[in-house]
PDB file of C-alpha atoms in Angstrom:
ATOM      1  CA  MET A   1     -11.662  -7.125  -7.532  1.00  0.00           C
ATOM      2  CA  THR A   2     -10.064  -4.458  -5.352  1.00  0.00           C
ATOM      3  CA  PHE A   3      -7.924  -1.941  -7.208  1.00  0.00           C
ATOM      4  CA  LEU A   4      -5.453  -0.252  -4.867  1.00  0.00           C
ATOM      5  CA  ALA A   5      -3.259   2.780  -5.459  1.00  0.00           C
ATOM      6  CA  LEU A   6      -0.496   2.816  -2.859  1.00  0.00           C
ATOM      7  CA  VAL A   7       0.944   6.320  -2.624  1.00  0.00           C
ATOM      8  CA  ARG A   8       4.034   7.251  -0.660  1.00  0.00           C
ATOM      9  CA  HIS A   9       3.686  10.441   1.372  1.00  0.00           C
ATOM     10  CA  GLY A  10       5.202  13.679   0.096  1.00  0.00           C
ATOM     11  CA  GLU A  11       8.578  15.002   1.207  1.00  0.00           C
ATOM     12  CA  THR A  12       9.335  16.089   4.768  1.00  0.00           C
ATOM     13  CA  ASN A  13      12.295  18.073   6.045  1.00  0.00           C
ATOM     14  CA  TRP A  14      13.712  14.826   7.401  1.00  0.00           C
ATOM     15  CA  ASN A  15      13.522  13.309   3.897  1.00  0.00           C
ATOM     16  CA  LEU A  16      15.238  16.409   2.540  1.00  0.00           C
ATOM     17  CA  HIS A  17      18.091  16.047   5.026  1.00  0.00           C
ATOM     18  CA  GLY A  18      18.388  12.251   4.752  1.00  0.00           C
ATOM     19  CA  ARG A  19      17.139  11.487   8.262  1.00  0.00           C
ATOM     20  CA  LEU A  20      15.569   8.165   9.201  1.00  0.00           C
ATOM     21  CA  GLN A  21      11.933   8.964  10.031  1.00  0.00           C
ATOM     22  CA  GLY A  22      10.434   5.586  10.738  1.00  0.00           C
ATOM     23  CA  SER A  23       7.558   5.954  13.162  1.00  0.00           C
ATOM     24  CA  SER A  24       8.500   9.529  14.122  1.00  0.00           C
ATOM     25  CA  ASP A  25       5.545  11.755  13.294  1.00  0.00           C
ATOM     26  CA  ILE A  26       7.076  14.348  10.942  1.00  0.00           C
ATOM     27  CA  PRO A  27       4.846  16.692   8.857  1.00  0.00           C
ATOM     28  CA  LEU A  28       5.174  17.449   5.158  1.00  0.00           C
ATOM     29  CA  ASN A  29       7.217  20.421   3.992  1.00  0.00           C
ATOM     30  CA  ASP A  30       6.111  22.733   1.164  1.00  0.00           C
ATOM     31  CA  THR A  31       7.693  20.499  -1.459  1.00  0.00           C
ATOM     32  CA  GLY A  32       5.827  17.520   0.000  1.00  0.00           C
ATOM     33  CA  ARG A  33       2.530  19.385  -0.214  1.00  0.00           C
ATOM     34  CA  ALA A  34       3.222  20.211  -3.872  1.00  0.00           C
ATOM     35  CA  GLN A  35       4.096  16.554  -4.519  1.00  0.00           C
ATOM     36  CA  ALA A  36       0.804  15.484  -2.921  1.00  0.00           C
ATOM     37  CA  ARG A  37      -1.068  17.846  -5.255  1.00  0.00           C
ATOM     38  CA  GLU A  38       0.780  16.312  -8.228  1.00  0.00           C
ATOM     39  CA  ALA A  39      -0.194  12.822  -7.038  1.00  0.00           C
ATOM     40  CA  GLY A  40      -3.807  14.010  -7.019  1.00  0.00           C
ATOM     41  CA  TYR A  41      -3.490  14.938 -10.701  1.00  0.00           C
ATOM     42  CA  GLU A  42      -1.927  11.560 -11.457  1.00  0.00           C
ATOM     43  CA  LEU A  43      -4.841   9.794  -9.749  1.00  0.00           C
ATOM     44  CA  GLU A  44      -7.485  11.485 -11.917  1.00  0.00           C
ATOM     45  CA  PHE A  45      -7.327   8.521 -14.314  1.00  0.00           C
ATOM     46  CA  ARG A  46     -10.203   6.720 -12.597  1.00  0.00           C
ATOM     47  CA  THR A  47     -13.064   7.099 -10.162  1.00  0.00           C
ATOM     48  CA  TRP A  48     -12.088   6.263  -6.592  1.00  0.00           C
ATOM     49  CA  ASP A  49     -14.384   4.819  -3.928  1.00  0.00           C
ATOM     50  CA  HIS A  50     -12.267   5.201  -0.781  1.00  0.00           C
ATOM     51  CA  LEU A  51      -9.271   7.117   0.571  1.00  0.00           C
ATOM     52  CA  VAL A  52      -7.304   5.772   3.549  1.00  0.00           C
ATOM     53  CA  SER A  53      -3.863   6.280   5.062  1.00  0.00           C
ATOM     54  CA  SER A  54      -1.315   5.352   7.655  1.00  0.00           C
ATOM     55  CA  PRO A  55      -1.955   7.176  10.948  1.00  0.00           C
ATOM     56  CA  LEU A  56       1.313   9.149  10.695  1.00  0.00           C
ATOM     57  CA  ILE A  57       0.778  12.853   9.950  1.00  0.00           C
ATOM     58  CA  ARG A  58       2.858  12.922   6.747  1.00  0.00           C
ATOM     59  CA  ALA A  59       0.698  10.191   5.206  1.00  0.00           C
ATOM     60  CA  ALA A  60      -2.574  11.619   6.538  1.00  0.00           C
ATOM     61  CA  GLU A  61      -1.740  15.099   5.235  1.00  0.00           C
ATOM     62  CA  THR A  62      -0.780  13.709   1.823  1.00  0.00           C
ATOM     63  CA  ALA A  63      -4.067  11.792   1.703  1.00  0.00           C
ATOM     64  CA  ASP A  64      -6.068  14.866   2.669  1.00  0.00           C
ATOM     65  CA  ILE A  65      -4.417  16.956  -0.071  1.00  0.00           C
ATOM     66  CA  ILE A  66      -5.131  14.237  -2.641  1.00  0.00           C
ATOM     67  CA  GLY A  67      -8.681  13.909  -1.329  1.00  0.00           C
ATOM     68  CA  ALA A  68      -9.331  17.650  -1.610  1.00  0.00           C
ATOM     69  CA  HIS A  69      -8.306  17.485  -5.262  1.00  0.00           C
ATOM     70  CA  LEU A  70     -10.398  14.390  -6.043  1.00  0.00           C
ATOM     71  CA  GLY A  71     -13.410  15.219  -3.867  1.00  0.00           C
ATOM     72  CA  LEU A  72     -12.760  12.372  -1.417  1.00  0.00           C
ATOM     73  CA  THR A  73     -12.656  12.335   2.365  1.00  0.00           C
ATOM     74  CA  ARG A  74     -10.216  10.073   4.172  1.00  0.00           C
ATOM     75  CA  THR A  75     -12.369   7.474   5.896  1.00  0.00           C
ATOM     76  CA  ALA A  76      -9.918   5.232   7.738  1.00  0.00           C
ATOM     77  CA  GLU A  77      -6.402   4.868   9.080  1.00  0.00           C
ATOM     78  CA  PHE A  78      -4.584   1.553   8.912  1.00  0.00           C
ATOM     79  CA  PRO A  79      -1.847   1.282  11.572  1.00  0.00           C
ATOM     80  CA  ASP A  80      -0.287  -1.637   9.671  1.00  0.00           C
ATOM     81  CA  LEU A  81       0.634   0.817   6.891  1.00  0.00           C
ATOM     82  CA  ALA A  82       2.860   2.897   9.209  1.00  0.00           C
ATOM     83  CA  GLU A  83       6.564   3.060   8.412  1.00  0.00           C
ATOM     84  CA  ARG A  84       9.128   0.698   9.892  1.00  0.00           C
ATOM     85  CA  HIS A  85      10.316   1.706  13.348  1.00  0.00           C
ATOM     86  CA  PHE A  86      14.057   2.436  13.290  1.00  0.00           C
ATOM     87  CA  GLY A  87      14.470   2.486  17.066  1.00  0.00           C
ATOM     88  CA  ASP A  88      17.342   4.567  18.416  1.00  0.00           C
ATOM     89  CA  ALA A  89      18.407   5.526  14.881  1.00  0.00           C
ATOM     90  CA  GLU A  90      15.292   7.610  14.180  1.00  0.00           C
ATOM     91  CA  GLY A  91      16.326  11.181  13.481  1.00  0.00           C
ATOM     92  CA  PHE A  92      19.849  10.135  12.490  1.00  0.00           C
ATOM     93  CA  THR A  93      21.170  10.493   8.953  1.00  0.00           C
ATOM     94  CA  ASP A  94      22.221   7.222   7.309  1.00  0.00           C
ATOM     95  CA  TRP A  95      25.863   8.160   7.883  1.00  0.00           C
ATOM     96  CA  ASP A  96      25.337   8.984  11.565  1.00  0.00           C
ATOM     97  CA  ALA A  97      23.420   5.747  12.093  1.00  0.00           C
ATOM     98  CA  TYR A  98      26.183   3.805  10.345  1.00  0.00           C
ATOM     99  CA  SER A  99      28.845   5.462  12.502  1.00  0.00           C
ATOM    100  CA  HIS A 100      27.010   4.329  15.658  1.00  0.00           C
ATOM    101  CA  TRP A 101      25.847   0.911  14.417  1.00  0.00           C
ATOM    102  CA  PRO A 102      27.946  -0.206  11.415  1.00  0.00           C
ATOM    103  CA  ASP A 103      26.207  -3.581  11.396  1.00  0.00           C
ATOM    104  CA  GLY A 104      22.821  -1.855  10.860  1.00  0.00           C
ATOM    105  CA  ARG A 105      21.382  -3.351  14.059  1.00  0.00           C
ATOM    106  CA  TYR A 106      19.898  -0.264  15.630  1.00  0.00           C
ATOM    107  CA  PRO A 107      18.559  -0.803  19.151  1.00  0.00           C
ATOM    108  CA  GLY A 108      14.775  -1.073  18.841  1.00  0.00           C
ATOM    109  CA  LEU A 109      14.809  -1.638  15.058  1.00  0.00           C
ATOM    110  CA  GLU A 110      11.650  -3.372  13.834  1.00  0.00           C
ATOM    111  CA  PRO A 111      12.681  -6.570  12.035  1.00  0.00           C
ATOM    112  CA  ARG A 112      12.056  -6.457   8.288  1.00  0.00           C
ATOM    113  CA  SER A 113      10.157  -9.741   8.553  1.00  0.00           C
ATOM    114  CA  ASN A 114       7.674  -8.035  10.898  1.00  0.00           C
ATOM    115  CA  LEU A 115       7.371  -5.091   8.499  1.00  0.00           C
ATOM    116  CA  ILE A 116       6.532  -7.439   5.621  1.00  0.00           C
ATOM    117  CA  VAL A 117       3.912  -9.345   7.625  1.00  0.00           C
ATOM    118  CA  ARG A 118       2.379  -6.117   8.906  1.00  0.00           C
ATOM    119  CA  GLY A 119       2.349  -4.434   5.492  1.00  0.00           C
ATOM    120  CA  VAL A 120       0.753  -7.367   3.688  1.00  0.00           C
ATOM    121  CA  ARG A 121      -1.788  -7.682   6.493  1.00  0.00           C
ATOM    122  CA  GLY A 122      -2.590  -3.985   5.994  1.00  0.00           C
ATOM    123  CA  VAL A 123      -3.362  -4.305   2.278  1.00  0.00           C
ATOM    124  CA  ASP A 124      -5.235  -7.563   2.907  1.00  0.00           C
ATOM    125  CA  ASP A 125      -7.377  -5.703   5.460  1.00  0.00           C
ATOM    126  CA  ILE A 126      -8.096  -3.007   2.859  1.00  0.00           C
ATOM    127  CA  ALA A 127      -9.169  -5.642   0.308  1.00  0.00           C
ATOM    128  CA  ALA A 128     -11.395  -7.331   2.913  1.00  0.00           C
ATOM    129  CA  ARG A 129     -12.967  -4.051   4.042  1.00  0.00           C
ATOM    130  CA  TYR A 130     -13.447  -2.649   0.526  1.00  0.00           C
ATOM    131  CA  PRO A 131     -14.083  -5.558  -1.871  1.00  0.00           C
ATOM    132  CA  ASP A 132     -14.838  -4.610  -5.475  1.00  0.00           C
ATOM    133  CA  SER A 133     -13.663  -1.049  -4.857  1.00  0.00           C
ATOM    134  CA  ALA A 134     -11.010   1.361  -6.044  1.00  0.00           C
ATOM    135  CA  VAL A 135      -9.010   2.554  -3.036  1.00  0.00           C
ATOM    136  CA  ILE A 136      -6.211   5.076  -2.560  1.00  0.00           C
ATOM    137  CA  ALA A 137      -4.004   4.254   0.435  1.00  0.00           C
ATOM    138  CA  VAL A 138      -1.250   6.664   1.451  1.00  0.00           C
ATOM    139  CA  ALA A 139       1.626   5.045   3.310  1.00  0.00           C
ATOM    140  CA  HIS A 140       5.434   5.063   3.466  1.00  0.00           C
ATOM    141  CA  GLY A 141       8.258   3.992   1.192  1.00  0.00           C
ATOM    142  CA  GLY A 142       9.630   1.215   3.378  1.00  0.00           C
ATOM    143  CA  VAL A 143       6.325  -0.505   4.006  1.00  0.00           C
ATOM    144  CA  ILE A 144       5.191  -0.142   0.370  1.00  0.00           C
ATOM    145  CA  ARG A 145       8.459  -1.627  -0.858  1.00  0.00           C
ATOM    146  CA  ALA A 146       8.176  -4.486   1.664  1.00  0.00           C
ATOM    147  CA  ILE A 147       4.636  -5.238   0.432  1.00  0.00           C
ATOM    148  CA  PHE A 148       5.796  -5.297  -3.187  1.00  0.00           C
ATOM    149  CA  ASP A 149       8.836  -7.451  -2.367  1.00  0.00           C
ATOM    150  CA  ALA A 150       6.553  -9.997  -0.675  1.00  0.00           C
ATOM    151  CA  ILE A 151       3.971 -10.047  -3.478  1.00  0.00           C
ATOM    152  CA  ARG A 152       6.492 -10.104  -6.337  1.00  0.00           C
ATOM    153  CA  ARG A 153       9.008 -12.311  -4.493  1.00  0.00           C
ATOM    154  CA  ARG A 154      11.881 -10.133  -5.648  1.00  0.00           C
ATOM    155  CA  HIS A 155      13.541  -6.826  -4.854  1.00  0.00           C
ATOM    156  CA  SER A 156      11.476  -3.782  -5.822  1.00  0.00           C
ATOM    157  CA  PRO A 157      12.778  -0.321  -6.687  1.00  0.00           C
ATOM    158  CA  ARG A 158      12.844   2.577  -4.236  1.00  0.00           C
ATOM    159  CA  ILE A 159       9.445   4.189  -3.790  1.00  0.00           C
ATOM    160  CA  LEU A 160       9.532   7.907  -4.626  1.00  0.00           C
ATOM    161  CA  ASN A 161       7.954  10.627  -2.494  1.00  0.00           C
ATOM    162  CA  ALA A 162       4.320  10.893  -3.651  1.00  0.00           C
ATOM    163  CA  GLY A 163       4.972   8.018  -6.059  1.00  0.00           C
ATOM    164  CA  VAL A 164       1.779   6.286  -7.182  1.00  0.00           C
ATOM    165  CA  SER A 165       1.944   2.501  -7.476  1.00  0.00           C
ATOM    166  CA  THR A 166      -0.983   0.197  -8.229  1.00  0.00           C
ATOM    167  CA  LEU A 167      -2.008  -3.355  -7.480  1.00  0.00           C
ATOM    168  CA  GLU A 168      -5.106  -5.509  -7.785  1.00  0.00           C
ATOM    169  CA  HIS A 169      -6.609  -8.146  -5.535  1.00  0.00           C
ATOM    170  CA  ASP A 170      -8.728 -10.727  -7.357  1.00  0.00           C
ATOM    171  CA  GLY A 171     -10.239 -12.194  -4.200  1.00  0.00           C
ATOM    172  CA  SER A 172      -7.375 -14.576  -3.552  1.00  0.00           C
ATOM    173  CA  ARG A 173      -4.090 -12.835  -4.360  1.00  0.00           C
ATOM    174  CA  TRP A 174      -2.443  -9.511  -5.160  1.00  0.00           C
ATOM    175  CA  THR A 175      -0.853  -8.551  -8.478  1.00  0.00           C
ATOM    176  CA  VAL A 176       1.389  -5.493  -8.681  1.00  0.00           C
ATOM    177  CA  ARG A 177       0.602  -3.476 -11.837  1.00  0.00           C
ATOM    178  CA  THR A 178       2.817  -0.380 -11.528  1.00  0.00           C
ATOM    179  CA  ILE A 179       5.582   0.896  -9.267  1.00  0.00           C
ATOM    180  CA  ASN A 180       6.093   4.671  -9.222  1.00  0.00           C
ATOM    181  CA  GLY A 181       3.777   4.830 -12.235  1.00  0.00           C
ATOM    182  CA  VAL A 182       5.887   2.405 -14.285  1.00  0.00           C
ATOM    183  CA  PRO A 183       4.280  -0.894 -15.435  1.00  0.00           C
ATOM    184  CA  VAL A 184       5.916  -4.027 -14.015  1.00  0.00           C
TER     185      VAL A 184
END
């Protein structure tokens, strides 16, 4: 069985100001670094075998902060765990994006169906690469939520910055155990 902790990256200035980040490579702010340290404390409940992340700097930095606390080194990046690409709306606030594209169809927006396929493929790759292991994977709220929606076949709650959610793979399927630390 693979036990996976999916952790959303800590806060960035774009999160703070309500800007769509998507695939833009935005670093953590000081609050985000503190949140990553808190996630490290939350993850002390077990021994971890591997630490991986999305290739985006906010996820990688969060993983490295968690790893420093737990004595783990990040060993891989999984591009499928990167955040959804919001196309021309990246950098816009929700309101600004809505004022330009009230139908929500931003030019260059990655379809949600692609995000779901990519996200599930990412966690499946982790389970295949690290069978019978406990793995921390740091990713992004949109992709984590898409993964959970696909596995649970229902709408999942918003994923909090540095929120720790857990799932298990029994060799054939995933089961979500917690979302933002809350049992489901």
